[in-house]
XYZ file of C-alpha atoms in Angstrom:
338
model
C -3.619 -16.950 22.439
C -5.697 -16.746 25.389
C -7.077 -13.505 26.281
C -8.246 -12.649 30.141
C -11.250 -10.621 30.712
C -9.444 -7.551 32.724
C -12.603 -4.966 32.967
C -16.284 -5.086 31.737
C -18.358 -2.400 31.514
C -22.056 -2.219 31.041
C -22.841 0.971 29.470
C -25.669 0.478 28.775
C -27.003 -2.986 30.634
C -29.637 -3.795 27.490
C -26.716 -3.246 25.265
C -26.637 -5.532 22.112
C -22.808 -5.172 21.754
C -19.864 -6.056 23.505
C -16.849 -3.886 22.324
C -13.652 -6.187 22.959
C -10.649 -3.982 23.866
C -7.012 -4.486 23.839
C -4.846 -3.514 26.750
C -2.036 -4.283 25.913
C -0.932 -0.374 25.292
C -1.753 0.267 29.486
C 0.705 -2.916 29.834
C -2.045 -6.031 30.141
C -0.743 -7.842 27.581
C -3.167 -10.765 26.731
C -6.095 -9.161 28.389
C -9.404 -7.030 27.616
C -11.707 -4.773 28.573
C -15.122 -5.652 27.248
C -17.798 -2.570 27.213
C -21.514 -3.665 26.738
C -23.198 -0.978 24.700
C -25.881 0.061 22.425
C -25.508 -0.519 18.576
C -28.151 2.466 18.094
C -26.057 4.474 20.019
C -22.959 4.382 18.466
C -24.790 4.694 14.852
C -26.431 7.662 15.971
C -23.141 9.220 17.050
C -21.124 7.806 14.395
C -21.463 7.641 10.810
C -18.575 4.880 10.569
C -21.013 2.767 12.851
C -23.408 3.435 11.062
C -22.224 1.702 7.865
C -20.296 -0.775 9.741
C -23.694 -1.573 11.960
C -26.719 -0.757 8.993
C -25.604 -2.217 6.336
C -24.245 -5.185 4.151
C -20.708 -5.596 6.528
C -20.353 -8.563 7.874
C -20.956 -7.080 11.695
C -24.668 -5.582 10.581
C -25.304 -9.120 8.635
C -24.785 -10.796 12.481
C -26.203 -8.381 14.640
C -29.015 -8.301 12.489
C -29.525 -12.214 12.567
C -28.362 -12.781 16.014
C -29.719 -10.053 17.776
C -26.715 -9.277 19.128
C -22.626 -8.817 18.204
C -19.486 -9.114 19.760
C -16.963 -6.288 18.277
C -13.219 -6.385 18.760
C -11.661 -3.234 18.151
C -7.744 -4.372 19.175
C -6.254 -1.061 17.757
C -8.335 1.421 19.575
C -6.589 2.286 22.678
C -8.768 1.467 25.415
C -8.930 4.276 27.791
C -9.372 6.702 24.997
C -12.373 4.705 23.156
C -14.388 4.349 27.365
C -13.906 7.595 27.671
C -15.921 8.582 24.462
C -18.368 5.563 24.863
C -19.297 7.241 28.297
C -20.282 10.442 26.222
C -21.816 8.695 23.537
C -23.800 6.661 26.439
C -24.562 9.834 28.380
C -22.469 8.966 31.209
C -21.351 12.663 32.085
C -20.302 12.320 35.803
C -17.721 9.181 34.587
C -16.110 11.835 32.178
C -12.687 13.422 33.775
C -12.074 16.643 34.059
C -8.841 17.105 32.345
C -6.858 15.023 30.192
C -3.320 14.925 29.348
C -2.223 15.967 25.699
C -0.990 11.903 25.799
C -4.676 11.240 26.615
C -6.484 13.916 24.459
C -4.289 13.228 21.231
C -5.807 9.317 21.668
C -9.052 10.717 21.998
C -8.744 12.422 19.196
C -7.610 10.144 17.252
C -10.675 8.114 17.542
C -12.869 10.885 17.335
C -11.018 11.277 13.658
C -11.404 7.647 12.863
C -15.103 7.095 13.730
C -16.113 10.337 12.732
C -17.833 11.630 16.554
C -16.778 15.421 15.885
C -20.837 16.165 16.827
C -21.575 14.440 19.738
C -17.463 15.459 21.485
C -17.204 18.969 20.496
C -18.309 20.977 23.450
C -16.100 18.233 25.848
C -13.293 18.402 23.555
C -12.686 21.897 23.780
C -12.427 22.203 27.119
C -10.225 18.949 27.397
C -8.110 20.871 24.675
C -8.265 24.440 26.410
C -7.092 22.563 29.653
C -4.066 21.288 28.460
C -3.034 24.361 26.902
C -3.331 26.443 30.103
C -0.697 23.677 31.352
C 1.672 22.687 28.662
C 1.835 20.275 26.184
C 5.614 19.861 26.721
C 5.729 19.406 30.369
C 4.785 15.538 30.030
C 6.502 12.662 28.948
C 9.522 13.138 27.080
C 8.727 13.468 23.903
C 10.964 15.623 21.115
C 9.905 18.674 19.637
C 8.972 16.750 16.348
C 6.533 14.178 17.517
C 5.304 17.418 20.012
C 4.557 19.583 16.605
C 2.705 17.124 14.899
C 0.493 16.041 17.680
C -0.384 19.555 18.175
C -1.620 19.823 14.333
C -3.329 16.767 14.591
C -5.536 17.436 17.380
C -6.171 21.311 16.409
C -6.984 20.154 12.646
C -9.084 17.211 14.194
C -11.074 19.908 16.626
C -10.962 22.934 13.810
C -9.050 25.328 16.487
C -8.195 27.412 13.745
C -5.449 30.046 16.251
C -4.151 27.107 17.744
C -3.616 25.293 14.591
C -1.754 27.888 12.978
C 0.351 28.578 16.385
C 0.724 24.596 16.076
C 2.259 24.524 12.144
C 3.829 27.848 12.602
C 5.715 26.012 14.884
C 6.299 23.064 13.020
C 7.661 25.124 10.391
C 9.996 26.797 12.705
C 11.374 23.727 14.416
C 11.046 20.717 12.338
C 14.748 19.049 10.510
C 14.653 16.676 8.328
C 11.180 15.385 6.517
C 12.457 11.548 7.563
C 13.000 12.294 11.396
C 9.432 11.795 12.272
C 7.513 9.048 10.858
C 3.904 9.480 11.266
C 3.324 5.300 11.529
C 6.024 5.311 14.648
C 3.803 6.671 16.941
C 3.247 4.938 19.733
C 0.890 1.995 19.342
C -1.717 1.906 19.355
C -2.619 5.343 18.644
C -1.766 6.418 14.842
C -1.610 10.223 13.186
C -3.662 10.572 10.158
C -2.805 13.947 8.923
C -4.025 14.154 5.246
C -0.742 14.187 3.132
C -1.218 17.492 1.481
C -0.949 19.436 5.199
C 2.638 17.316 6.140
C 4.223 17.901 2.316
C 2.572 21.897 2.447
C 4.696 21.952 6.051
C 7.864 20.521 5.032
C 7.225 22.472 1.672
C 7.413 26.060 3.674
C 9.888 24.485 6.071
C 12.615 23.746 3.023
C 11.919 27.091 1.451
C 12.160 29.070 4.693
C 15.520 27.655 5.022
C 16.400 29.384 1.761
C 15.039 32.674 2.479
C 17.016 32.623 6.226
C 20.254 31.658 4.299
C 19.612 34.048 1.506
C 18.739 36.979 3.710
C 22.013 36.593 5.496
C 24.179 36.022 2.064
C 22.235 39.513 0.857
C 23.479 41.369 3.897
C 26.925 39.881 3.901
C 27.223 40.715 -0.118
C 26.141 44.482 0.775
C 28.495 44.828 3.475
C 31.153 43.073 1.601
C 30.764 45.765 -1.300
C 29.485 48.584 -0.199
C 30.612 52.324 1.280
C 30.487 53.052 4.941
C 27.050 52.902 5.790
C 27.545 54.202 9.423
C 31.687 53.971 10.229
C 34.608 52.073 10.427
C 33.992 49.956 13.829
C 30.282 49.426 13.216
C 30.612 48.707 9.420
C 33.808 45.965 9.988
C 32.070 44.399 13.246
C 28.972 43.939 10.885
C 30.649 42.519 8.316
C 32.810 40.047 10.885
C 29.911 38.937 12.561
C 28.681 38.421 9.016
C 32.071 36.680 7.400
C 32.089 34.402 10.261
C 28.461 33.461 10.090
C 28.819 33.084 6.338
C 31.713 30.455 7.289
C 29.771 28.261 9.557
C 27.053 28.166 7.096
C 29.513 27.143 4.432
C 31.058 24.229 6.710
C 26.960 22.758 7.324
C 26.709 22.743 3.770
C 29.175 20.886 2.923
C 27.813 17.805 4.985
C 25.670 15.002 3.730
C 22.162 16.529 3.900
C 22.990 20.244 4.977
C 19.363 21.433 5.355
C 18.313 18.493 7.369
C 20.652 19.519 10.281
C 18.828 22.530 10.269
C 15.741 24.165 11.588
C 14.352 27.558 10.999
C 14.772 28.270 14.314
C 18.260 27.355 14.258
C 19.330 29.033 11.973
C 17.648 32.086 13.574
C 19.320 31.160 16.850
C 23.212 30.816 15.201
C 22.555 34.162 13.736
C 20.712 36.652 16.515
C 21.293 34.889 19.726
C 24.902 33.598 19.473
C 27.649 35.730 20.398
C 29.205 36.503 17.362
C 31.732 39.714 17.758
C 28.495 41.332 17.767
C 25.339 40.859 18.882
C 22.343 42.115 15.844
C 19.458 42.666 18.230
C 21.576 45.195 20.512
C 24.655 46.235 17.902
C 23.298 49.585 16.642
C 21.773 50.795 20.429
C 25.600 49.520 21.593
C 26.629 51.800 18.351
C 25.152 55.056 19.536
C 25.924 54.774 23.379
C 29.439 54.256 22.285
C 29.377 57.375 20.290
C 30.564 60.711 21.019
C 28.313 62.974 23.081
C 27.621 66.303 21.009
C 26.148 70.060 22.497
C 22.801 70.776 20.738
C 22.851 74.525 19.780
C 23.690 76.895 22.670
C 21.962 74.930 25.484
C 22.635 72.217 27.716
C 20.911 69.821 25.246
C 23.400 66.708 24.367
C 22.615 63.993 22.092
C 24.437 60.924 20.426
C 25.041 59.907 16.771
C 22.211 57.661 15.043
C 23.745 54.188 14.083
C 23.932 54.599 10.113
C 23.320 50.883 9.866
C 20.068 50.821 12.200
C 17.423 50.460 9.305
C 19.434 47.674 7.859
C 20.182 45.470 10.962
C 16.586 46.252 12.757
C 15.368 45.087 8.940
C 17.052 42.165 9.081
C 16.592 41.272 12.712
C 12.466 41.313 12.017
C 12.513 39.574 9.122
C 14.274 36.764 10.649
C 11.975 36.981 13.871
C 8.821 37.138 11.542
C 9.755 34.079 9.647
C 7.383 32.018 7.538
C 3.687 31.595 7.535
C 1.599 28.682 9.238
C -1.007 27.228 7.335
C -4.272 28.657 7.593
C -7.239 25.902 8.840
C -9.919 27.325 6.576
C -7.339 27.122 3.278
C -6.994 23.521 4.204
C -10.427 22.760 5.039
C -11.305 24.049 1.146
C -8.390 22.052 -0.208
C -9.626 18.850 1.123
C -13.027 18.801 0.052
């Protein structure tokens, strides 16, 4: 196949490389963009160069001999790869501003691959700070899945140790089922590398926070089931309808295929606090007491209004749910790979 020469670069015009890159990904299909730059550069900045470039590879054993190499790199997206060349080359004014968490995560990415975590950092983070203060799910249209683990990547890649646990946190919370996001379908290009260990220790939590959320709700429903009044009547039986009823729908998802996989933490949450059941948990017990009788304190004026007898209980419940399960922490990761 023929390839046209769409851009070339001269980062640096004594260069002794020419980096050949695909564009097919910005929709060039066929064409390059060749980038003249310094071998001693990119080893400096890049230990992966730097054994590609030194030693007994086939690209050292020619640029060596020849004085000179020409590099394809046809999976590196191109955009992402000039922009980092331009820090690499100290080309500061041709850096942008702001990137878009598209354009960061295939930054990143290569920063990852090549290994450039000490000549990007100070760039990176406020790239990464940038998007934040927008919103990584304001562009494109991308699900909540492939969302999540972009987020991980990039905050794993960069060591943002709040925003990585924000980022699995809510992974944890939203992510289905484990086969609903293949790390090898994102778009080309660009590919995720997450170390194994961090996507099974996710989907780990994920499964088992499903089976605290379910068993937390079949507790309550036994104790309400079996137990004495706790408060009255009316609250007691709307708790334990609200409850039943839950309890029901829960039994009908479990009885499909893969039950778990059509949920999410957050679902489940969602079907239990924020769905009008005949109750609703976060406001039942204050809806308890202002539906109460109005009593005379003593011999004054003074009025007040029965406590809800179940308000421990639900408000007990209701947190727990809201707290859910814990993120992974960076540093305990960090340890576990080395």
């Amino acid at each position: 196949m023929v390839r046209i020469i769409l851009e070339e670069h001269k980062l640096d015009p004594n260069g002794d490389i020419i980096l050949v890159l695909d564009q097919s990904s910005d929709g060039n299909a066929g064409k390059t963009h060749n980038v003249q730059v310094s071998s001693k550069h990119l080893m400096l900045a890049s230990p992966v160069f730097q054994t590609m470039l030194a030693g007994s590879f086939k690209e050292g054993t020619i640029l060596r001999s020849a004085g000179s190499l020409i590099l394809p790199l046809p999976e590196d997206d191109s955009k992402a790869l000039t922009i980092l060349l331009n820090i690499i080359h100290g080309r500061i004014k041709q850096l942008p501003a702001t990137l878009t968490a598209d354009r960061l995560t295939k930054v990143v990415i290569l920063i990852h691959k090549y290994q450039f975590q000490n000549v990007t950092g100070i760039l990176t983070d406020t790239w990464f700070e940038r998007v934040a203060s927008t919103s990584w799910k304001q562009e494109d249209d991308f699900d909540i899945e492939e969302f999540s683990w972009r987020k991980i990547f990039v905050t794993w890649v960069l060591k943002r140790s709040e925003e990585f646990k924000d980022a699995t946190r809510e992974a944890i919370r939203e992510l289905r089922a484990k086969d609903e996001f293949d790390q090898s379908e994102y778009a080309e290009p660009a590919k995720l590398h997450l170390p194994q260990s961090i996507t099974d220790d996710i989907f780990d939590r994920r499964q088992k926070a499903l089976t605290y959320a379910l068993a937390l709700i079949e507790r309550l429903h036994t104790n309400y089931t079996h137990s004495v009044f706790k408060c009255g009547p009316g609250c007691d039986t709307l708790l334990l309808g609200a409850l039943s009823r839950i309890q029901m729908e829960i039994a009908r998802i479990e009885e499909s295929p893969a039950p778990l996989s059509e949920w999410s933490y957050n679902s489940i949450v969602h079907m239990v606090l924020d769905k009008q059941w005949s109750i609703n948990f976060r406001t039942h017990c204050r809806d308890c007491e202002m539906n109460s009788p109005v009593k005379r304190v003593g011999g004054g004026n003074a009025r007040s209004r029965k406590l809800c007898g179940n308000r421990s209980t639900v408000e007990g419940f209701v947190a727990a749910l809201d707290e859910g399960p814990d993120p992974l922490e960076l540093e305990a990761v960090s340890t576990s790979l080395v």
